[in-house]
Short mmCIF file of C-alpha atoms in Angstrom, two decimals:
data_model
loop_
_atom_site.label_atom_id
_atom_site.label_comp_id
_atom_site.label_asym_id
_atom_site.label_seq_id
_atom_site.Cartn_x
_atom_site.Cartn_y
_atom_site.Cartn_z
CA MET A 1 -61.75 25.19 -1.11
CA THR A 2 -62.55 25.38 -4.80
CA LEU A 3 -61.41 22.75 -7.25
CA GLN A 4 -59.00 25.28 -8.76
CA GLU A 5 -57.38 25.92 -5.43
CA PHE A 6 -57.11 22.23 -4.75
CA LEU A 7 -55.46 21.55 -8.10
CA GLN A 8 -53.09 24.43 -7.55
CA ASN A 9 -52.06 23.03 -4.20
CA PHE A 10 -51.88 19.53 -5.56
CA ALA A 11 -49.49 20.62 -8.30
CA ASN A 12 -47.39 22.40 -5.70
CA GLY A 13 -47.37 19.35 -3.52
CA ILE A 14 -46.26 17.13 -6.37
CA SER A 15 -43.42 19.43 -7.29
CA LEU A 16 -42.26 19.81 -3.68
CA GLY A 17 -42.60 16.06 -3.26
CA SER A 18 -40.42 15.45 -6.34
CA LEU A 19 -37.71 17.63 -4.87
CA TYR A 20 -37.83 15.75 -1.58
CA ALA A 21 -37.74 12.48 -3.50
CA LEU A 22 -34.73 13.47 -5.57
CA ILE A 23 -32.69 14.50 -2.55
CA ALA A 24 -33.93 11.64 -0.37
CA ILE A 25 -32.47 9.15 -2.86
CA GLY A 26 -28.97 10.29 -1.88
CA TYR A 27 -29.64 9.55 1.80
CA THR A 28 -31.07 6.17 1.06
CA MET A 29 -28.32 5.09 -1.37
CA VAL A 30 -25.54 6.06 1.00
CA TYR A 31 -27.33 4.35 3.87
CA GLY A 32 -27.76 1.25 1.75
CA ILE A 33 -24.05 0.97 1.07
CA LEU A 34 -22.41 2.38 4.23
CA ARG A 35 -25.19 2.11 6.82
CA LEU A 36 -24.56 5.81 7.41
CA ILE A 37 -26.97 8.74 7.58
CA ASN A 38 -24.95 11.26 5.61
CA PHE A 39 -25.97 14.43 7.43
CA ALA A 40 -23.77 16.46 5.11
CA HIS A 41 -26.02 15.49 2.19
CA GLY A 42 -28.31 18.54 2.65
CA GLU A 43 -25.30 20.81 2.26
CA MET A 44 -24.91 19.61 -1.33
CA ILE A 45 -28.07 21.61 -2.06
CA MET A 46 -26.33 24.74 -0.82
CA VAL A 47 -23.08 23.99 -2.65
CA ALA A 48 -24.88 23.46 -5.96
CA ALA A 49 -27.05 26.55 -5.50
CA TYR A 50 -24.11 28.87 -4.80
CA ILE A 51 -22.02 27.53 -7.66
CA ALA A 52 -24.95 27.98 -10.03
CA PHE A 53 -25.47 31.47 -8.63
CA TYR A 54 -21.86 32.58 -8.96
CA THR A 55 -21.19 31.10 -12.37
CA VAL A 56 -24.16 33.09 -13.69
CA PHE A 57 -23.47 36.19 -11.60
CA ILE A 58 -19.70 36.55 -12.05
CA PHE A 59 -18.96 34.78 -15.30
CA SER A 60 -22.35 35.53 -16.90
CA MET A 61 -22.59 32.01 -18.23
CA PRO A 62 -25.78 30.79 -19.86
CA TRP A 63 -27.88 28.98 -17.27
CA TYR A 64 -27.51 25.50 -18.77
CA ILE A 65 -23.71 25.63 -18.67
CA SER A 66 -23.75 27.08 -15.19
CA PHE A 67 -26.14 24.38 -13.95
CA PHE A 68 -24.00 21.71 -15.54
CA ILE A 69 -20.85 23.02 -13.85
CA ALA A 70 -22.70 23.20 -10.53
CA ILE A 71 -23.76 19.56 -10.82
CA ILE A 72 -20.25 18.39 -11.71
CA ILE A 73 -18.52 20.31 -8.90
CA THR A 74 -21.11 19.21 -6.33
CA THR A 75 -20.59 15.60 -7.41
CA ILE A 76 -16.86 16.01 -6.84
CA VAL A 77 -17.48 17.65 -3.44
CA GLY A 78 -19.70 14.72 -2.45
CA ILE A 79 -17.04 12.19 -3.43
CA LEU A 80 -14.31 14.18 -1.62
CA VAL A 81 -16.40 14.35 1.56
CA GLU A 82 -16.58 10.55 1.59
CA ARG A 83 -12.86 10.13 0.83
CA LEU A 84 -11.69 12.62 3.45
CA ALA A 85 -14.24 12.37 6.25
CA TYR A 86 -15.79 8.88 6.09
CA LYS A 87 -13.34 6.50 4.45
CA PRO A 88 -10.63 6.78 7.13
CA LEU A 89 -13.31 5.91 9.70
CA ARG A 90 -14.85 2.98 7.88
CA SER A 91 -13.75 0.39 10.39
CA SER A 92 -14.65 2.58 13.38
CA PRO A 93 -17.93 2.24 15.27
CA ARG A 94 -20.83 3.56 13.25
CA VAL A 95 -21.52 6.46 15.59
CA THR A 96 -18.03 7.89 14.93
CA ILE A 97 -18.68 8.23 11.24
CA LEU A 98 -22.13 9.71 11.98
CA ILE A 99 -20.50 12.39 14.14
CA SER A 100 -18.03 13.00 11.33
CA ALA A 101 -21.00 13.53 8.97
CA ILE A 102 -22.53 16.10 11.34
CA GLY A 103 -19.11 17.76 11.53
CA VAL A 104 -18.88 17.99 7.75
CA SER A 105 -22.36 19.50 7.66
CA PHE A 106 -21.41 22.26 10.15
CA PHE A 107 -18.10 22.78 8.39
CA LEU A 108 -19.71 23.30 4.98
CA GLN A 109 -22.34 25.67 6.39
CA ASN A 110 -19.71 27.78 8.08
CA LEU A 111 -17.40 27.66 5.10
CA GLY A 112 -20.39 29.00 3.16
CA ILE A 113 -20.77 31.88 5.62
CA VAL A 114 -17.06 32.73 5.30
CA LEU A 115 -17.01 32.52 1.51
CA PHE A 116 -20.42 33.89 0.59
CA THR A 117 -21.36 35.88 3.74
CA GLY A 118 -24.58 35.18 5.59
CA ARG A 119 -26.54 37.77 3.64
CA PRO A 120 -29.21 36.11 1.49
CA LYS A 121 -28.67 36.23 -2.26
CA ALA A 122 -31.43 36.27 -4.84
CA PHE A 123 -31.24 33.42 -7.32
CA GLN A 124 -31.98 34.38 -10.91
CA VAL A 125 -34.51 32.01 -12.35
CA PRO A 126 -34.07 31.45 -16.11
CA THR A 127 -37.18 32.53 -18.03
CA LEU A 128 -37.75 28.99 -19.29
CA PHE A 129 -38.60 27.96 -15.74
CA SER A 130 -40.48 31.06 -14.63
CA GLN A 131 -43.23 31.34 -17.25
CA VAL A 132 -46.71 31.32 -15.81
CA TYR A 133 -49.45 29.32 -17.50
CA THR A 134 -53.11 29.62 -16.71
CA ILE A 135 -55.00 26.40 -17.23
CA LYS A 136 -58.70 26.53 -16.40
CA GLY A 137 -58.14 29.26 -13.86
CA VAL A 138 -55.19 27.51 -12.22
CA ASN A 139 -51.97 29.50 -12.34
CA ILE A 140 -48.95 27.30 -12.70
CA VAL A 141 -45.30 28.25 -13.13
CA SER A 142 -43.51 26.19 -15.76
CA LEU A 143 -41.05 25.06 -13.05
CA THR A 144 -43.90 23.15 -11.43
CA PHE A 145 -44.04 20.95 -14.54
CA PHE A 146 -40.30 20.70 -14.97
CA ILE A 147 -39.55 19.50 -11.45
CA PRO A 148 -41.65 16.30 -11.49
CA THR A 149 -40.71 15.55 -15.10
CA ILE A 150 -36.99 15.84 -14.44
CA THR A 151 -37.38 13.78 -11.26
CA VAL A 152 -39.24 10.99 -13.02
CA VAL A 153 -36.74 10.85 -15.88
CA LEU A 154 -33.78 10.72 -13.48
CA LEU A 155 -35.53 8.11 -11.39
CA ILE A 156 -36.17 5.83 -14.35
CA LEU A 157 -32.55 6.26 -15.39
CA LEU A 158 -31.30 5.47 -11.90
CA VAL A 159 -33.48 2.39 -11.51
CA TYR A 160 -32.29 1.20 -14.92
CA VAL A 161 -28.64 1.69 -13.98
CA ILE A 162 -29.04 -0.09 -10.65
CA ASN A 163 -31.00 -3.05 -12.01
CA ASN A 164 -29.51 -3.57 -15.46
CA THR A 165 -25.90 -2.48 -15.57
CA LYS A 166 -22.74 -4.04 -14.29
CA ILE A 167 -21.98 -1.11 -12.03
CA GLY A 168 -25.53 -1.24 -10.63
CA MET A 169 -25.12 -4.93 -9.91
CA ALA A 170 -21.83 -4.17 -8.16
CA MET A 171 -23.57 -1.49 -6.09
CA ARG A 172 -26.20 -3.96 -4.94
CA ALA A 173 -23.50 -6.50 -4.12
CA VAL A 174 -21.37 -4.05 -2.15
CA ALA A 175 -24.46 -2.94 -0.21
CA LYS A 176 -24.78 -6.52 1.05
CA ASP A 177 -21.23 -7.70 1.64
CA TYR A 178 -17.91 -5.83 1.22
CA ASP A 179 -15.63 -8.85 1.57
CA THR A 180 -17.43 -11.12 -0.85
CA SER A 181 -17.81 -8.24 -3.31
CA SER A 182 -14.07 -7.67 -3.33
CA LEU A 183 -13.57 -11.41 -3.86
CA MET A 184 -15.54 -10.97 -7.10
CA GLY A 185 -12.92 -8.41 -8.12
CA ILE A 186 -15.14 -5.42 -7.34
CA ASP A 187 -13.22 -2.34 -6.21
CA VAL A 188 -15.36 -1.53 -3.17
CA ASN A 189 -13.92 1.97 -2.70
CA LYS A 190 -14.70 2.86 -6.28
CA ILE A 191 -18.30 1.67 -5.94
CA ILE A 192 -18.73 3.68 -2.74
CA SER A 193 -17.38 6.77 -4.54
CA VAL A 194 -19.77 6.18 -7.43
CA THR A 195 -22.64 5.95 -4.95
CA PHE A 196 -21.69 9.23 -3.31
CA GLY A 197 -21.24 10.77 -6.74
CA ILE A 198 -24.71 9.75 -7.93
CA GLY A 199 -26.33 10.84 -4.66
CA SER A 200 -24.58 14.20 -4.74
CA ALA A 201 -25.41 14.78 -8.41
CA LEU A 202 -29.09 14.16 -7.69
CA ALA A 203 -28.89 16.47 -4.66
CA ALA A 204 -27.26 19.10 -6.88
CA ILE A 205 -30.06 18.88 -9.43
CA GLY A 206 -32.57 18.97 -6.58
CA GLY A 207 -30.73 21.91 -5.03
CA ILE A 208 -30.76 23.94 -8.22
CA MET A 209 -34.47 23.33 -8.70
CA TRP A 210 -35.00 24.11 -5.03
CA SER A 211 -33.34 27.49 -5.46
CA MET A 212 -35.53 28.21 -8.47
CA LYS A 213 -38.61 27.36 -6.45
CA PHE A 214 -37.43 29.28 -3.37
CA PRO A 215 -34.98 31.74 -4.96
CA GLN A 216 -33.17 32.90 -1.84
CA LEU A 217 -29.71 31.55 -1.09
CA THR A 218 -28.18 31.39 2.39
CA PRO A 219 -25.32 29.19 3.60
CA THR A 220 -27.74 27.29 5.86
CA MET A 221 -30.35 26.79 3.14
CA GLY A 222 -29.51 23.07 2.89
CA LEU A 223 -30.28 22.31 6.51
CA MET A 224 -34.09 22.19 6.51
CA PRO A 225 -34.60 20.50 3.11
CA GLY A 226 -31.83 18.10 4.08
CA LEU A 227 -33.64 17.11 7.26
CA LYS A 228 -36.98 16.88 5.46
CA CYS A 229 -35.51 14.59 2.83
CA PHE A 230 -33.96 12.49 5.56
CA ILE A 231 -37.46 12.16 7.02
CA ALA A 232 -38.79 11.25 3.58
CA ALA A 233 -36.13 8.54 3.26
CA VAL A 234 -36.97 7.12 6.69
CA LEU A 235 -40.70 7.32 5.96
CA GLY A 236 -40.31 5.32 2.76
CA GLY A 237 -37.89 2.87 4.33
CA ILE A 238 -34.24 3.85 4.43
CA GLY A 239 -32.05 1.83 2.09
CA ASN A 240 -34.86 1.48 -0.44
CA ILE A 241 -34.82 3.81 -3.44
CA THR A 242 -38.48 3.41 -4.38
CA GLY A 243 -39.22 3.99 -0.71
CA ALA A 244 -37.36 7.30 -0.75
CA VAL A 245 -39.44 8.45 -3.71
CA VAL A 246 -42.71 7.34 -2.12
CA GLY A 247 -41.69 9.02 1.14
CA GLY A 248 -40.75 12.21 -0.68
CA PHE A 249 -44.09 12.47 -2.44
CA ILE A 250 -46.08 11.67 0.69
CA LEU A 251 -44.20 14.26 2.71
CA GLY A 252 -44.41 16.96 0.03
CA LEU A 253 -48.10 16.44 -0.67
CA THR A 254 -49.24 16.22 2.94
CA GLU A 255 -47.18 19.25 3.90
CA ILE A 256 -48.75 21.42 1.20
CA LEU A 257 -52.27 20.05 1.58
CA LEU A 258 -52.15 20.35 5.36
CA VAL A 259 -51.40 24.04 5.05
CA ALA A 260 -54.03 24.42 2.32
CA PHE A 261 -56.82 22.77 4.29
CA LEU A 262 -55.85 24.08 7.69
CA PRO A 263 -54.27 27.49 7.05
CA ASP A 264 -54.18 28.15 10.80
CA LEU A 265 -51.52 25.47 11.16
CA SER A 266 -49.23 26.84 8.44
CA GLY A 267 -46.69 27.90 11.06
CA TYR A 268 -46.39 24.26 12.12
CA ARG A 269 -45.44 23.03 8.66
CA ASP A 270 -41.92 22.02 9.61
CA ALA A 271 -43.03 20.65 12.95
CA PHE A 272 -45.45 18.41 11.09
CA ALA A 273 -42.58 16.70 9.26
CA PHE A 274 -40.79 15.95 12.50
CA ILE A 275 -43.96 14.69 14.18
CA LEU A 276 -44.31 12.37 11.22
CA LEU A 277 -40.72 11.16 11.77
CA ILE A 278 -41.40 10.42 15.44
CA LEU A 279 -44.60 8.58 14.54
CA ILE A 280 -42.90 6.36 11.94
CA LEU A 281 -40.07 5.55 14.30
CA LEU A 282 -42.63 4.56 16.93
CA VAL A 283 -45.01 2.63 14.71
CA LYS A 284 -42.94 1.19 11.84
CA PRO A 285 -39.26 2.01 12.22
CA THR A 286 -38.36 0.22 8.98
CA GLY A 287 -40.59 2.60 7.00
CA ILE A 288 -43.19 1.84 4.36
CA LEU A 289 -40.99 -0.24 2.05
CA GLY A 290 -38.07 -0.80 4.40
CA GLU A 291 -35.98 -3.93 4.32
CA LYS A 292 -36.80 -6.64 6.77
CA ILE A 293 -34.37 -6.71 9.63
CA ALA A 294 -34.42 -10.46 10.12
CA GLU A 295 -32.56 -12.25 7.37
CA LYS A 296 -32.12 -15.90 6.63
CA VAL A 297 -28.47 -16.71 7.17
CA MET B 1 2.15 -22.24 -8.57
CA LEU B 2 1.48 -20.80 -5.12
CA LYS B 3 4.14 -20.75 -2.46
CA ILE B 4 3.77 -19.37 1.04
CA ASN B 5 6.86 -18.68 3.11
CA ASN B 6 6.83 -18.02 6.83
CA LEU B 7 3.45 -16.28 6.89
CA HIS B 8 2.48 -14.46 10.09
CA VAL B 9 -0.95 -12.93 10.58
CA TYR B 10 -2.36 -11.11 13.57
CA TYR B 11 -6.11 -11.14 13.56
CA GLY B 12 -8.22 -9.36 16.17
CA GLY B 13 -5.32 -9.23 18.59
CA ILE B 14 -4.49 -12.91 18.18
CA HIS B 15 -1.37 -14.30 16.57
CA ALA B 16 -3.46 -16.41 14.21
CA LEU B 17 -0.73 -17.68 11.90
CA LYS B 18 2.70 -18.24 13.38
CA GLY B 19 4.92 -18.56 10.35
CA ILE B 20 3.35 -21.17 8.11
CA SER B 21 4.88 -22.29 4.83
CA LEU B 22 3.11 -24.34 2.21
CA GLU B 23 3.05 -24.98 -1.47
CA VAL B 24 0.31 -25.54 -4.02
CA PRO B 25 1.67 -27.05 -7.26
CA GLU B 26 -0.26 -26.72 -10.50
CA ASN B 27 -3.12 -29.14 -11.24
CA LYS B 28 -3.15 -30.56 -7.72
CA ILE B 29 -5.71 -30.62 -4.94
CA ILE B 30 -4.07 -29.46 -1.75
CA THR B 31 -5.95 -29.57 1.51
CA LEU B 32 -5.49 -27.84 4.80
CA ILE B 33 -7.12 -29.60 7.71
CA GLY B 34 -7.35 -28.67 11.34
CA ALA B 35 -9.72 -27.87 14.18
CA ASN B 36 -11.83 -24.77 14.55
CA GLY B 37 -9.67 -21.71 15.12
CA ALA B 38 -6.48 -23.37 13.88
CA GLY B 39 -6.05 -20.60 11.32
CA LYS B 40 -7.30 -22.31 8.17
CA SER B 41 -9.69 -19.57 7.10
CA THR B 42 -7.16 -16.93 8.04
CA THR B 43 -4.67 -18.56 5.66
CA LEU B 44 -7.10 -18.28 2.74
CA ARG B 45 -8.17 -14.78 3.73
CA ALA B 46 -4.53 -13.75 3.83
CA ILE B 47 -3.93 -15.13 0.34
CA SER B 48 -6.99 -13.23 -0.94
CA ARG B 49 -5.73 -10.16 0.93
CA LEU B 50 -8.88 -9.77 3.01
CA VAL B 51 -6.51 -9.75 5.99
CA SER B 52 -2.96 -8.45 5.99
CA ALA B 53 0.06 -10.54 6.78
CA SER B 54 2.52 -8.95 9.16
CA GLU B 55 5.42 -11.02 7.88
CA GLY B 56 6.16 -13.53 5.17
CA GLU B 57 5.70 -13.91 1.44
CA ILE B 58 2.89 -15.18 -0.74
CA ILE B 59 4.35 -16.01 -4.14
CA PHE B 60 1.94 -16.70 -6.98
CA ASN B 61 3.47 -17.53 -10.37
CA ASN B 62 6.78 -15.91 -9.33
CA GLU B 63 5.15 -12.71 -8.08
CA ASP B 64 4.81 -11.64 -4.44
CA ILE B 65 1.11 -10.89 -4.02
CA SER B 66 1.21 -10.24 -0.29
CA LYS B 67 0.87 -6.47 -0.71
CA LEU B 68 -1.71 -6.38 -3.51
CA LYS B 69 -5.35 -5.35 -3.20
CA THR B 70 -7.98 -8.11 -3.20
CA THR B 71 -9.14 -7.05 -6.67
CA GLU B 72 -5.61 -7.45 -8.00
CA VAL B 73 -5.30 -10.90 -6.48
CA VAL B 74 -8.52 -11.90 -8.23
CA LYS B 75 -7.11 -10.47 -11.47
CA ARG B 76 -4.02 -12.67 -11.08
CA GLY B 77 -6.33 -15.70 -11.05
CA ILE B 78 -6.94 -16.62 -7.41
CA THR B 79 -10.57 -16.97 -6.35
CA LEU B 80 -11.92 -17.80 -2.93
CA VAL B 81 -15.22 -19.53 -2.29
CA PRO B 82 -15.79 -18.04 1.14
CA GLU B 83 -16.88 -19.87 4.24
CA GLY B 84 -20.65 -19.97 4.65
CA ARG B 85 -21.15 -19.60 0.88
CA ARG B 86 -21.89 -15.88 1.05
CA VAL B 87 -24.00 -15.69 -2.09
CA PHE B 88 -25.69 -12.33 -2.61
CA PRO B 89 -29.16 -13.17 -1.26
CA ASP B 90 -31.20 -10.48 -3.02
CA LEU B 91 -29.56 -10.92 -6.40
CA THR B 92 -30.76 -13.58 -8.78
CA VAL B 93 -28.79 -16.75 -9.46
CA LEU B 94 -27.83 -15.38 -12.87
CA GLU B 95 -26.69 -12.06 -11.40
CA ASN B 96 -24.57 -13.88 -8.85
CA LEU B 97 -22.86 -15.75 -11.67
CA LYS B 98 -22.37 -12.57 -13.67
CA LEU B 99 -20.76 -10.92 -10.65
CA GLY B 100 -18.27 -13.77 -10.59
CA ALA B 101 -17.20 -12.61 -14.05
CA TYR B 102 -17.02 -8.97 -12.92
CA LEU B 103 -13.45 -8.43 -14.13
CA ARG B 104 -14.04 -9.99 -17.53
CA ASN B 105 -15.30 -8.17 -20.60
CA ASP B 106 -15.63 -10.99 -23.10
CA LYS B 107 -19.43 -11.14 -23.26
CA LYS B 108 -19.62 -14.13 -25.53
CA ALA B 109 -17.23 -16.24 -23.47
CA ILE B 110 -19.01 -15.25 -20.25
CA LYS B 111 -22.24 -16.58 -21.73
CA ASP B 112 -20.55 -19.86 -22.65
CA ASP B 113 -19.10 -20.14 -19.17
CA ILE B 114 -22.49 -19.55 -17.56
CA ASN B 115 -23.81 -22.44 -19.64
CA HIS B 116 -20.82 -24.51 -18.59
CA VAL B 117 -21.63 -23.83 -14.92
CA TYR B 118 -25.23 -24.85 -15.66
CA GLU B 119 -23.92 -28.16 -17.06
CA PHE B 120 -22.16 -28.76 -13.76
CA PHE B 121 -25.18 -27.66 -11.75
CA PRO B 122 -28.44 -28.17 -13.66
CA ARG B 123 -30.37 -27.07 -10.56
CA LEU B 124 -28.98 -23.56 -10.97
CA LYS B 125 -30.28 -23.40 -14.53
CA GLU B 126 -33.77 -24.22 -13.28
CA ARG B 127 -33.48 -21.45 -10.72
CA GLU B 128 -31.79 -18.88 -12.92
CA TRP B 129 -34.27 -16.10 -12.07
CA GLN B 130 -34.74 -16.94 -8.43
CA LEU B 131 -33.16 -14.80 -5.72
CA ALA B 132 -30.10 -16.58 -4.37
CA GLY B 133 -31.41 -16.15 -0.82
CA THR B 134 -34.29 -18.51 -1.58
CA LEU B 135 -32.03 -21.42 -2.54
CA SER B 136 -31.32 -24.32 -0.21
CA GLY B 137 -27.94 -24.56 1.49
CA GLY B 138 -26.62 -27.09 -1.02
CA GLU B 139 -27.80 -25.04 -3.97
CA GLN B 140 -26.20 -21.95 -2.49
CA GLN B 141 -22.92 -23.81 -2.17
CA MET B 142 -23.15 -24.83 -5.81
CA LEU B 143 -23.88 -21.24 -6.74
CA ALA B 144 -20.89 -20.05 -4.72
CA ILE B 145 -18.64 -22.54 -6.50
CA GLY B 146 -20.14 -21.70 -9.89
CA ARG B 147 -19.71 -18.00 -9.21
CA ALA B 148 -16.05 -18.55 -8.35
CA LEU B 149 -15.51 -20.51 -11.58
CA MET B 150 -16.93 -17.59 -13.56
CA SER B 151 -13.77 -15.57 -12.92
CA LYS B 152 -11.79 -18.27 -14.77
CA PRO B 153 -9.39 -18.74 -11.87
CA LYS B 154 -6.06 -20.50 -12.09
CA LEU B 155 -6.27 -21.36 -8.42
CA LEU B 156 -9.60 -22.08 -6.73
CA MET B 157 -9.63 -21.85 -2.96
CA MET B 158 -12.54 -23.27 -1.02
CA ASP B 159 -13.28 -22.57 2.62
CA GLU B 160 -15.33 -25.36 4.22
CA PRO B 161 -17.56 -26.12 1.24
CA SER B 162 -19.31 -28.93 3.13
CA LEU B 163 -20.14 -26.83 6.19
CA GLY B 164 -23.74 -27.18 7.32
CA LEU B 165 -24.82 -29.42 4.45
CA ALA B 166 -26.68 -32.73 4.63
CA PRO B 167 -24.40 -35.80 4.26
CA LEU B 168 -25.73 -36.67 0.81
CA ILE B 169 -25.11 -33.16 -0.43
CA VAL B 170 -21.62 -33.21 1.07
CA GLN B 171 -20.89 -36.22 -1.15
CA ASP B 172 -22.15 -34.25 -4.16
CA VAL B 173 -19.94 -31.32 -3.29
CA PHE B 174 -16.84 -33.53 -3.14
CA GLU B 175 -17.81 -35.15 -6.45
CA ILE B 176 -18.02 -31.70 -7.97
CA ILE B 177 -14.64 -30.69 -6.59
CA LYS B 178 -13.18 -33.78 -8.22
CA MET B 179 -14.88 -32.96 -11.52
CA ILE B 180 -13.58 -29.39 -11.48
CA HIS B 181 -10.12 -30.72 -10.73
CA GLN B 182 -10.34 -33.13 -13.67
CA GLU B 183 -10.84 -30.13 -15.93
CA GLY B 184 -7.38 -29.01 -14.88
CA MET B 185 -8.12 -26.71 -11.96
CA THR B 186 -5.66 -26.27 -9.13
CA ILE B 187 -7.51 -26.38 -5.82
CA LEU B 188 -6.66 -25.36 -2.28
CA LEU B 189 -9.30 -26.86 -0.02
CA ILE B 190 -9.99 -26.26 3.64
CA GLU B 191 -12.11 -28.76 5.48
CA GLN B 192 -13.17 -29.91 8.90
CA ASN B 193 -14.39 -33.05 7.18
CA ALA B 194 -10.81 -34.30 7.10
CA MET B 195 -11.64 -37.79 5.85
CA ALA B 196 -13.41 -36.62 2.72
CA ALA B 197 -10.84 -33.93 2.03
CA LEU B 198 -7.81 -36.20 2.39
CA LYS B 199 -9.41 -38.81 0.16
CA ILE B 200 -9.48 -36.47 -2.81
CA ALA B 201 -6.33 -34.49 -1.99
CA ASP B 202 -2.93 -35.02 -3.58
CA TYR B 203 -1.20 -33.47 -0.62
CA GLY B 204 -2.32 -32.21 2.76
CA TYR B 205 -1.19 -30.02 5.63
CA VAL B 206 -2.38 -30.22 9.22
CA LEU B 207 -2.73 -26.87 10.93
CA GLU B 208 -2.83 -26.56 14.72
CA THR B 209 -3.19 -23.16 16.43
CA GLY B 210 -1.39 -21.30 13.72
CA THR B 211 1.41 -23.76 12.99
CA ILE B 212 1.72 -26.56 10.47
CA THR B 213 2.39 -29.68 12.51
CA LEU B 214 2.20 -32.35 9.85
CA GLU B 215 2.21 -32.74 6.11
CA GLY B 216 2.13 -35.52 3.56
CA THR B 217 0.20 -37.00 0.69
CA GLY B 218 -3.51 -37.52 1.26
CA GLN B 219 -2.99 -41.24 1.72
CA GLU B 220 -0.12 -40.81 4.20
CA LEU B 221 -2.15 -38.47 6.35
CA LEU B 222 -5.17 -40.79 6.23
CA ASN B 223 -2.98 -43.56 7.63
CA ASN B 224 -1.19 -41.38 10.16
CA GLU B 225 -2.02 -42.38 13.75
CA GLN B 226 -2.01 -38.79 15.00
CA VAL B 227 -4.34 -37.64 12.28
CA LYS B 228 -6.63 -40.61 12.77
CA LYS B 229 -6.92 -39.87 16.45
CA ALA B 230 -7.37 -36.14 16.22
CA TYR B 231 -9.40 -35.65 13.05
CA LEU B 232 -10.83 -38.90 11.80
CA GLY B 233 -12.37 -39.99 15.10
CA GLU B 234 -10.83 -43.43 15.20
#
């Protein structure tokens, strides 16, 4: 492999890793607050992608307005999913709510098939994101720069909100203890909605960038990235936001570099992610930066 | 200030409170003593609306609060220092205090009140940036009390503040309760340490398996033969 090829693959890996990271944050935040793997999270990618597609296609909106609308509606969908499918089950055993999440995931996929048909649609990538630059013989699409930049900016913003604002403090408190949080006057339901909203908004942004990177929309398009990001979240340590980002980058980079170095194995790319999941669960189930299970009481 | 009439609570399939009535007048320390499982914590949790009452009224300043959300009860001025302290272990001491003032928006006054809490508990000032989970049990209890004060409550309820603390620290805690009371706070205190609680209380109630069996001033209950036998170990 030449240096050029390596750099090309590295850039691809970073941009794929950023996407995984962005979407993995939603899994990890929801897990942190509800102890739930929100299997419907991947579907937010699909919801955002189709809304962005249709607002451009039918209403011929400029891309930035259409993307903005897609993010807002996906955020609302994420909050509604929690209100309708998880909140009524909050005091039920955890597996009940997990099954509900899987149900929501199937429901949204099939709703997508009914509304949008199963035929793939081609996503129009705005020219801003599809310009090709050649730097020292390496061809890079502008999107490859945008994805990690947007991810890093959002990440810094998120970490700031969680560590330095009142609402962030409330989120950390609710993640630890519902009852005591409500004794502080915190509206626990509101904080849970905010958490789902933030997670879904990030998934929407990730989903839109995903459909620019892989511009083919199908109603089941959220399934595989959703699972991969779940793996990234577990790899980094579920419940830990930095962990989700680390996990996302590791998964994205290794996936791309594995295929680059061992092209014969490219068909096993997805299998690799799941093998990684099994290995983490066997070796270090709490993930790289996961919270300790034993706590001083 | 607070008046409870005929309160019934079912909790985990058990009839935990079987129609209790009690009253907390302003500027008094009222205590509720009783054995484990008598329903003391359930009473406080019902007032804070962490559990629902099936029957009865909870009147606070002429308003029935028995159907409100917990947040609303806090807004009305009732704060609970929960059993087992329940500080947020991976938040700093300062953040814990700020969370106590979650419903307030007066930044300047919040700052003054944090300093006021630090005057009560200088140890907390020293540990301002430490995670609450790294504090000792006594310090955590002080943080829990300080955090409750941050909401500027009218009524402060405390659930077993001396639980699991060393005897010397228990003394400190009761001193602090007295000091807070001297500043004009109304206090509803639950204790297994009946002796210490009755000594500082203006009035006390004895709770046995969900029913109030005895009541009287702190001094009366201290001298009551039944109480002596059952709770003071004499």
